[in-house]
PDB file of C-alpha atoms in Angstrom:
ATOM      1  CA  MET S 126       7.219  -0.783   5.327  1.00 87.00           C
ATOM      2  CA  ARG S 127      10.516   1.251   6.321  1.00 93.00           C
ATOM      3  CA  ILE S 128      10.060   4.457   5.287  1.00 96.00           C
ATOM      4  CA  ALA S 129      13.171   7.635   5.157  1.00 96.00           C
ATOM      5  CA  LEU S 130      12.562  10.660   5.119  1.00 96.00           C
ATOM      6  CA  CYS S 131      16.726  12.423   4.646  1.00 95.00           C
ATOM      7  CA  ASP S 132      15.964  16.702   4.994  1.00 93.00           C
ATOM      8  CA  ASP S 133      18.224  18.944   7.148  1.00 90.00           C
ATOM      9  CA  ASP S 134      15.780  21.376   7.185  1.00 91.00           C
ATOM     10  CA  LYS S 135      12.998  20.703  10.789  1.00 92.00           C
ATOM     11  CA  THR S 136       9.989  22.571  10.099  1.00 93.00           C
ATOM     12  CA  GLU S 137      10.198  20.480   5.847  1.00 92.00           C
ATOM     13  CA  GLN S 138      10.398  17.188   7.779  1.00 94.00           C
ATOM     14  CA  GLU S 139       7.213  18.263   9.648  1.00 95.00           C
ATOM     15  CA  GLN S 140       5.341  19.432   6.112  1.00 94.00           C
ATOM     16  CA  PHE S 141       6.587  15.819   4.773  1.00 95.00           C
ATOM     17  CA  ILE S 142       5.059  14.399   7.859  1.00 95.00           C
ATOM     18  CA  GLN S 143       1.519  16.319   7.398  1.00 95.00           C
ATOM     19  CA  ALA S 144       1.655  15.355   3.963  1.00 94.00           C
ATOM     20  CA  LEU S 145       2.512  12.355   4.491  1.00 95.00           C
ATOM     21  CA  HIS S 146      -0.228  11.623   7.380  1.00 95.00           C
ATOM     22  CA  GLN S 147      -3.307  13.346   5.481  1.00 93.00           C
ATOM     23  CA  TRP S 148      -2.816  10.178   2.478  1.00 92.00           C
ATOM     24  CA  ASP S 149      -1.970   7.261   5.577  1.00 92.00           C
ATOM     25  CA  ALA S 150      -2.398   8.094   8.941  1.00 90.00           C
ATOM     26  CA  ASP S 151      -0.185   4.774   9.614  1.00 89.00           C
ATOM     27  CA  ARG S 152       2.707   5.675   7.845  1.00 91.00           C
ATOM     28  CA  THR S 153       5.718   7.726   9.785  1.00 91.00           C
ATOM     29  CA  PRO S 154       9.323   7.929   8.504  1.00 95.00           C
ATOM     30  CA  GLU S 155      12.751   7.446   9.661  1.00 96.00           C
ATOM     31  CA  LEU S 156      14.199  11.162   9.858  1.00 97.00           C
ATOM     32  CA  PHE S 157      17.318  11.639   9.148  1.00 95.00           C
ATOM     33  CA  VAL S 158      19.134  15.043   8.982  1.00 93.00           C
ATOM     34  CA  SER S 159      23.088  14.385   6.607  1.00 93.00           C
ATOM     35  CA  GLY S 160      23.869  11.217   4.685  1.00 92.00           C
ATOM     36  CA  ARG S 161      25.964   9.637   6.494  1.00 92.00           C
ATOM     37  CA  GLU S 162      23.028   9.112   9.182  1.00 94.00           C
ATOM     38  CA  PHE S 163      20.567   8.114   6.565  1.00 95.00           C
ATOM     39  CA  LEU S 164      23.574   5.270   5.334  1.00 95.00           C
ATOM     40  CA  GLU S 165      24.467   4.500   8.177  1.00 94.00           C
ATOM     41  CA  ALA S 166      20.366   3.432   9.622  1.00 95.00           C
ATOM     42  CA  ALA S 167      19.854   2.330   5.661  1.00 94.00           C
ATOM     43  CA  ASP S 168      22.200  -0.139   6.316  1.00 90.00           C
ATOM     44  CA  VAL S 169      20.142  -2.161   8.934  1.00 88.00           C
ATOM     45  CA  PHE S 170      18.105  -5.375   7.812  1.00 84.00           C
ATOM     46  CA  PRO S 171      15.387  -5.142   6.621  1.00 86.00           C
ATOM     47  CA  HIS S 172      16.521  -1.953   4.532  1.00 90.00           C
ATOM     48  CA  PHE S 173      14.070   0.542   3.169  1.00 93.00           C
ATOM     49  CA  ASP S 174      11.486   0.124   0.879  1.00 92.00           C
ATOM     50  CA  ILE S 175      11.282   3.798  -0.207  1.00 95.00           C
ATOM     51  CA  ALA S 176      13.343   6.684   0.887  1.00 96.00           C
ATOM     52  CA  PHE S 177      13.061  10.306   0.207  1.00 96.00           C
ATOM     53  CA  LEU S 178      16.178  12.319  -0.723  1.00 94.00           C
ATOM     54  CA  ASP S 179      17.148  15.924  -0.543  1.00 91.00           C
ATOM     55  CA  ILE S 180      19.422  17.312  -2.906  1.00 86.00           C
ATOM     56  CA  TYR S 181      20.820  20.303  -1.376  1.00 80.00           C
ATOM     57  CA  MET S 182      22.551  19.430   2.080  1.00 80.00           C
ATOM     58  CA  PRO S 183      25.092  21.326   4.187  1.00 75.00           C
ATOM     59  CA  ALA S 184      28.579  19.610   2.180  1.00 77.00           C
ATOM     60  CA  GLU S 185      26.648  16.999   0.565  1.00 81.00           C
ATOM     61  CA  ASN S 186      24.497  15.798  -2.788  1.00 83.00           C
ATOM     62  CA  GLY S 187      21.424  13.902  -2.150  1.00 85.00           C
ATOM     63  CA  VAL S 188      22.307  12.095  -5.260  1.00 85.00           C
ATOM     64  CA  ASP S 189      25.690  10.859  -4.129  1.00 89.00           C
ATOM     65  CA  VAL S 190      23.571  10.152  -1.217  1.00 92.00           C
ATOM     66  CA  ALA S 191      21.064   7.736  -3.624  1.00 90.00           C
ATOM     67  CA  LYS S 192      24.736   7.012  -5.281  1.00 89.00           C
ATOM     68  CA  GLY S 193      25.973   5.079  -1.762  1.00 91.00           C
ATOM     69  CA  LEU S 194      22.072   3.959  -0.906  1.00 92.00           C
ATOM     70  CA  LYS S 195      22.088   1.835  -4.536  1.00 87.00           C
ATOM     71  CA  ASP S 196      25.278   0.008  -3.306  1.00 86.00           C
ATOM     72  CA  ILE S 197      23.323  -0.509   0.323  1.00 89.00           C
ATOM     73  CA  SER S 198      19.765  -1.448  -1.446  1.00 88.00           C
ATOM     74  CA  PRO S 199      19.352  -1.565  -4.800  1.00 84.00           C
ATOM     75  CA  GLU S 200      15.373  -2.204  -4.294  1.00 86.00           C
ATOM     76  CA  THR S 201      14.876   0.900  -1.982  1.00 92.00           C
ATOM     77  CA  GLY S 202      12.465   2.988  -3.907  1.00 92.00           C
ATOM     78  CA  ILE S 203      14.588   6.600  -3.982  1.00 92.00           C
ATOM     79  CA  VAL S 204      12.363   9.908  -4.613  1.00 93.00           C
ATOM     80  CA  PHE S 205      13.828  13.151  -4.485  1.00 90.00           C
ATOM     81  CA  VAL S 206      12.567  16.144  -2.701  1.00 90.00           C
ATOM     82  CA  THR S 207      14.345  19.435  -3.254  1.00 83.00           C
ATOM     83  CA  ASN S 208      13.214  23.139  -4.281  1.00 80.00           C
ATOM     84  CA  SER S 209      14.162  23.128  -8.078  1.00 66.00           C
ATOM     85  CA  SER S 210      14.182  20.791 -10.425  1.00 57.00           C
ATOM     86  CA  TRP S 211      17.313  21.788 -11.848  1.00 59.00           C
ATOM     87  CA  HIS S 212      19.102  18.565 -10.448  1.00 55.00           C
ATOM     88  CA  ALA S 213      15.773  16.186 -12.510  1.00 55.00           C
ATOM     89  CA  VAL S 214      17.801  14.189 -15.361  1.00 53.00           C
ATOM     90  CA  GLU S 215      20.891  13.891 -13.300  1.00 59.00           C
ATOM     91  CA  ALA S 216      18.443  11.872 -10.135  1.00 59.00           C
ATOM     92  CA  PHE S 217      16.876  10.081 -12.512  1.00 58.00           C
ATOM     93  CA  SER S 218      20.154   8.752 -13.263  1.00 59.00           C
ATOM     94  CA  VAL S 219      20.063   6.825 -10.670  1.00 72.00           C
ATOM     95  CA  ASN S 220      16.797   5.208 -11.563  1.00 76.00           C
ATOM     96  CA  ALA S 221      15.002   7.775  -9.639  1.00 83.00           C
ATOM     97  CA  LEU S 222      10.983   6.222  -9.298  1.00 84.00           C
ATOM     98  CA  HIS S 223      10.013  10.207  -8.275  1.00 85.00           C
ATOM     99  CA  TYR S 224      10.768  13.946  -8.539  1.00 84.00           C
ATOM    100  CA  LEU S 225       9.508  16.245  -6.356  1.00 87.00           C
ATOM    101  CA  VAL S 226       9.382  19.929  -5.325  1.00 84.00           C
ATOM    102  CA  LYS S 227       8.675  21.294  -2.542  1.00 87.00           C
ATOM    103  CA  PRO S 228       6.488  21.941  -0.880  1.00 88.00           C
ATOM    104  CA  VAL S 229       5.032  18.207  -1.006  1.00 91.00           C
ATOM    105  CA  THR S 230       1.992  17.440  -1.361  1.00 92.00           C
ATOM    106  CA  VAL S 231      -0.558  14.836  -0.799  1.00 93.00           C
ATOM    107  CA  GLU S 232      -0.893  13.541  -4.159  1.00 91.00           C
ATOM    108  CA  GLY S 233       3.117  14.251  -4.557  1.00 91.00           C
ATOM    109  CA  ILE S 234       3.033  11.294  -2.243  1.00 94.00           C
ATOM    110  CA  ARG S 235       0.191   9.210  -3.580  1.00 92.00           C
ATOM    111  CA  GLU S 236       2.186   8.930  -7.074  1.00 89.00           C
ATOM    112  CA  SER S 237       5.540   8.115  -5.690  1.00 92.00           C
ATOM    113  CA  PHE S 238       4.382   4.652  -3.371  1.00 92.00           C
ATOM    114  CA  LEU S 239       1.925   3.576  -6.407  1.00 88.00           C
ATOM    115  CA  ARG S 240       5.544   4.144  -9.062  1.00 87.00           C
ATOM    116  CA  LEU S 241       7.161   2.121  -5.631  1.00 88.00           C
ATOM    117  CA  THR S 242       3.905  -0.296  -6.050  1.00 83.00           C
ATOM    118  CA  ARG S 243       4.235  -0.754  -9.612  1.00 79.00           C
ATOM    119  CA  LEU S 244       7.988  -1.473  -9.568  1.00 78.00           C
ATOM    120  CA  ARG S 245       7.488  -4.109  -7.415  1.00 76.00           C
ATOM    121  CA  SER S 246       4.639  -5.728  -9.110  1.00 70.00           C
ATOM    122  CA  GLY S 247       6.148  -5.747 -12.130  1.00 59.00           C
ATOM    123  CA  ARG S 248       4.228  -2.970 -14.035  1.00 46.00           C
ATOM    124  CA  ARG S 249       0.966  -4.138 -12.358  1.00 52.00           C
ATOM    125  CA  GLU S 250      -1.090  -1.998 -10.214  1.00 62.00           C
ATOM    126  CA  ARG S 251      -2.520  -2.905  -6.644  1.00 74.00           C
ATOM    127  CA  SER S 252      -6.405  -1.845  -6.286  1.00 86.00           C
ATOM    128  CA  VAL S 253      -6.272   0.485  -2.625  1.00 90.00           C
ATOM    129  CA  LEU S 254      -9.312   0.933  -0.955  1.00 92.00           C
ATOM    130  CA  ASP S 255      -8.814   4.809   0.659  1.00 91.00           C
ATOM    131  CA  ILE S 256     -10.547   5.618   4.022  1.00 93.00           C
ATOM    132  CA  SER S 257     -11.808   7.977   6.775  1.00 90.00           C
ATOM    133  CA  VAL S 258     -11.550   7.011  10.129  1.00 90.00           C
ATOM    134  CA  GLY S 259     -12.199  10.037  12.517  1.00 86.00           C
ATOM    135  CA  LYS S 260      -9.735  12.502  11.421  1.00 85.00           C
ATOM    136  CA  ASP S 261      -7.417   9.746  10.067  1.00 87.00           C
ATOM    137  CA  ASN S 262      -6.933   9.408   6.223  1.00 89.00           C
ATOM    138  CA  TYR S 263      -5.918   5.462   5.373  1.00 91.00           C
ATOM    139  CA  SER S 264      -5.197   4.151   1.829  1.00 89.00           C
ATOM    140  CA  LEU S 265      -5.505  -0.066   2.644  1.00 91.00           C
ATOM    141  CA  TYR S 266      -4.097  -2.265   0.204  1.00 89.00           C
ATOM    142  CA  MET S 267      -6.983  -4.784  -1.035  1.00 92.00           C
ATOM    143  CA  ASP S 268      -4.819  -7.800  -1.153  1.00 89.00           C
ATOM    144  CA  GLU S 269      -4.955  -7.112   2.216  1.00 90.00           C
ATOM    145  CA  ILE S 270      -8.653  -6.727   3.564  1.00 95.00           C
ATOM    146  CA  ARG S 271      -9.702 -10.329   4.272  1.00 95.00           C
ATOM    147  CA  TYR S 272     -13.393  -9.315   4.385  1.00 97.00           C
ATOM    148  CA  ILE S 273     -15.844  -6.687   5.695  1.00 98.00           C
ATOM    149  CA  GLN S 274     -18.613  -6.560   7.755  1.00 97.00           C
ATOM    150  CA  SER S 275     -21.656  -4.753   9.311  1.00 95.00           C
ATOM    151  CA  ALA S 276     -21.083  -3.825  13.047  1.00 91.00           C
ATOM    152  CA  SER S 277     -23.970  -1.835  14.189  1.00 84.00           C
ATOM    153  CA  HIS S 278     -24.022   1.072  11.986  1.00 85.00           C
ATOM    154  CA  ALA S 279     -20.298   1.177  11.118  1.00 92.00           C
ATOM    155  CA  THR S 280     -18.557  -1.047   8.888  1.00 96.00           C
ATOM    156  CA  GLU S 281     -15.333  -3.058   9.545  1.00 97.00           C
ATOM    157  CA  ILE S 282     -12.595  -3.670   7.933  1.00 97.00           C
ATOM    158  CA  LEU S 283     -10.266  -6.456   8.560  1.00 96.00           C
ATOM    159  CA  MET S 284      -7.276  -6.282   7.650  1.00 94.00           C
ATOM    160  CA  GLN S 285      -4.608 -10.031   7.264  1.00 89.00           C
ATOM    161  CA  ASP S 286      -2.487  -8.322  10.224  1.00 87.00           C
ATOM    162  CA  GLY S 287      -4.691  -8.611  12.452  1.00 90.00           C
ATOM    163  CA  ARG S 288      -6.024  -5.257  11.930  1.00 91.00           C
ATOM    164  CA  VAL S 289      -9.276  -3.257  11.837  1.00 95.00           C
ATOM    165  CA  TYR S 290     -10.540  -0.608  10.671  1.00 95.00           C
ATOM    166  CA  ARG S 291     -14.139   0.571  11.484  1.00 94.00           C
ATOM    167  CA  VAL S 292     -15.358   3.306   9.446  1.00 94.00           C
ATOM    168  CA  TRP S 293     -18.783   5.333   9.372  1.00 91.00           C
ATOM    169  CA  MET S 294     -19.851   4.356   5.739  1.00 90.00           C
ATOM    170  CA  PRO S 295     -22.998   1.457   4.710  1.00 91.00           C
ATOM    171  CA  LEU S 296     -21.834  -1.881   4.078  1.00 93.00           C
ATOM    172  CA  ASN S 297     -22.984  -0.765   0.632  1.00 91.00           C
ATOM    173  CA  GLU S 298     -21.009   2.243  -0.131  1.00 91.00           C
ATOM    174  CA  LEU S 299     -18.183   0.575   0.636  1.00 93.00           C
ATOM    175  CA  ALA S 300     -18.941  -2.167  -1.786  1.00 93.00           C
ATOM    176  CA  GLY S 301     -18.995   0.332  -5.154  1.00 92.00           C
ATOM    177  CA  LYS S 302     -15.246   1.249  -3.807  1.00 93.00           C
ATOM    178  CA  LEU S 303     -14.418  -2.562  -3.762  1.00 94.00           C
ATOM    179  CA  ASN S 304     -12.513  -4.169  -6.855  1.00 92.00           C
ATOM    180  CA  ALA S 305     -13.427  -7.494  -8.844  1.00 90.00           C
ATOM    181  CA  SER S 306     -12.127  -9.808  -6.658  1.00 92.00           C
ATOM    182  CA  PHE S 307     -14.261  -9.184  -3.206  1.00 96.00           C
ATOM    183  CA  LEU S 308     -18.441 -11.240  -3.250  1.00 96.00           C
ATOM    184  CA  LYS S 309     -20.404 -10.817  -1.008  1.00 96.00           C
ATOM    185  CA  VAL S 310     -20.994 -13.838   0.798  1.00 97.00           C
ATOM    186  CA  GLN S 311     -23.947 -12.458   2.648  1.00 95.00           C
ATOM    187  CA  ARG S 312     -26.115  -9.944   3.706  1.00 93.00           C
ATOM    188  CA  GLY S 313     -23.975  -8.390   6.491  1.00 95.00           C
ATOM    189  CA  ILE S 314     -20.190  -9.126   4.947  1.00 97.00           C
ATOM    190  CA  ILE S 315     -18.432  -9.142   1.456  1.00 98.00           C
ATOM    191  CA  VAL S 316     -14.890 -11.099   2.412  1.00 97.00           C
ATOM    192  CA  ASN S 317     -11.885 -11.318  -0.317  1.00 95.00           C
ATOM    193  CA  MET S 318     -11.834 -13.938  -2.227  1.00 93.00           C
ATOM    194  CA  GLY S 319      -8.456 -14.217  -2.181  1.00 89.00           C
ATOM    195  CA  TYR S 320      -8.216 -15.264   1.255  1.00 91.00           C
ATOM    196  CA  ILE S 321     -10.510 -18.047   0.714  1.00 91.00           C
ATOM    197  CA  GLU S 322      -9.745 -21.216   1.544  1.00 88.00           C
ATOM    198  CA  GLN S 323     -12.566 -23.564   1.154  1.00 91.00           C
ATOM    199  CA  MET S 324     -15.920 -22.881   0.012  1.00 92.00           C
ATOM    200  CA  GLY S 325     -18.088 -25.299   1.060  1.00 92.00           C
ATOM    201  CA  THR S 326     -22.320 -25.843   0.446  1.00 92.00           C
ATOM    202  CA  ASP S 327     -23.278 -23.721   3.385  1.00 95.00           C
ATOM    203  CA  SER S 328     -20.184 -21.893   4.518  1.00 96.00           C
ATOM    204  CA  CYS S 329     -16.327 -20.583   3.248  1.00 95.00           C
ATOM    205  CA  ILE S 330     -13.682 -20.899   5.190  1.00 94.00           C
ATOM    206  CA  LEU S 331     -10.643 -18.285   5.037  1.00 93.00           C
ATOM    207  CA  ARG S 332      -6.697 -19.167   5.409  1.00 87.00           C
ATOM    208  CA  ASP S 333      -7.284 -18.048   8.932  1.00 89.00           C
ATOM    209  CA  GLY S 334      -9.639 -20.748   9.735  1.00 92.00           C
ATOM    210  CA  THR S 335     -12.245 -18.242   9.557  1.00 94.00           C
ATOM    211  CA  ARG S 336     -15.888 -20.136   8.891  1.00 96.00           C
ATOM    212  CA  LEU S 337     -18.351 -17.773   7.299  1.00 96.00           C
ATOM    213  CA  LEU S 338     -22.186 -18.351   6.526  1.00 96.00           C
ATOM    214  CA  LEU S 339     -23.216 -18.111   2.586  1.00 97.00           C
ATOM    215  CA  SER S 340     -26.331 -16.868   2.442  1.00 96.00           C
ATOM    216  CA  ARG S 341     -28.676 -19.206   2.114  1.00 94.00           C
ATOM    217  CA  ASN S 342     -31.306 -17.388  -0.756  1.00 94.00           C
ATOM    218  CA  ASP S 343     -27.630 -16.532  -3.349  1.00 95.00           C
ATOM    219  CA  ARG S 344     -25.548 -19.571  -2.293  1.00 95.00           C
ATOM    220  CA  LEU S 345     -25.589 -21.151  -5.701  1.00 92.00           C
ATOM    221  CA  SER S 346     -24.385 -17.779  -6.925  1.00 93.00           C
ATOM    222  CA  ILE S 347     -21.720 -17.674  -4.568  1.00 94.00           C
ATOM    223  CA  ARG S 348     -20.413 -20.445  -5.147  1.00 91.00           C
ATOM    224  CA  ALA S 349     -20.685 -19.859  -9.353  1.00 89.00           C
ATOM    225  CA  ALA S 350     -19.079 -16.975  -8.716  1.00 91.00           C
ATOM    226  CA  TYR S 351     -15.940 -18.098  -6.026  1.00 90.00           C
ATOM    227  CA  ASP S 352     -15.674 -20.627  -8.662  1.00 86.00           C
ATOM    228  CA  ASN S 353     -15.076 -18.442 -11.943  1.00 83.00           C
ATOM    229  CA  TYR S 354     -12.633 -16.273  -9.770  1.00 85.00           C
ATOM    230  CA  ALA S 355     -10.319 -19.342  -8.636  1.00 81.00           C
ATOM    231  CA  PHE S 356     -11.003 -20.547 -12.217  1.00 72.00           C
ATOM    232  CA  ASP S 357      -9.116 -17.560 -13.431  1.00 76.00           C
ATOM    233  CA  ARG S 358      -6.426 -16.813 -10.853  1.00 70.00           C
ATOM    234  CA  LEU S 359      -5.107 -20.851 -11.985  1.00 63.00           C
ATOM    235  CA  ALA S 360      -5.253 -19.523 -15.597  1.00 59.00           C
ATOM    236  CA  ARG S 361      -3.144 -16.805 -14.373  1.00 60.00           C
ATOM    237  CA  MET S 362      -0.576 -18.093 -13.053  1.00 53.00           C
ATOM    238  CA  ARG S 363      -0.283 -20.877 -15.553  1.00 51.00           C
ATOM    239  CA  GLU S 364       0.202 -17.815 -17.961  1.00 49.00           C
ATOM    240  CA  GLN S 365       2.705 -16.665 -15.749  1.00 49.00           C
ATOM    241  CA  GLU S 366       4.428 -19.835 -16.026  1.00 46.00           C
ATOM    242  CA  TRP S 367       4.701 -20.608 -19.060  1.00 48.00           C
ATOM    243  CA  ARG S 368       6.094 -16.251 -19.719  1.00 45.00           C
TER     244      ARG S 368
END
């Protein structure tokens, strides 16, 4: 994901990065001190997913910069960051996602990304799992988690892109934070049913070829739960096709 911050104040850039990393330590913005510099980078593919723009910059107006961005990359989400709310109405004339008054907070950043997710998914929210790994905090999209497994005294979260997060939290405690797409297939493993390619009598195979054994005592209920999930998912897909 490409994230941009266009703000000529270095101190406020640092405050923004700190708030962003408190929400998700994996996300780092590309920094710009002028609208011209930002628009040149915005014209490079892949385009920015989201851009945080200061309205007040020397000899530049953030709203005008946003209008230039719309011509280059209309799909980029725009969030205005400024010291007052005087230009809020003008800002939303370019269909901005959000308008944040400085100092930027973790909640303001969280809401900005949530609005971007809603916009991209047709107003359907993507479920997020908030975790802590040491001093770092992460917000993981649940639909990007393949499965979760116990590992000694910790729990490992395996992502679709190969990342692995190790948290010091019991598997059962973490399970309480997951949505209905997750299924416990054995004592130490919870799988995202969206990644199951084949459900067999004693195991399931994920899309990447990983084979996970099913609990011997719960095989019938596990397969029944997956059948219900698959049926509901197919029904939703057909409903969308009919619209």
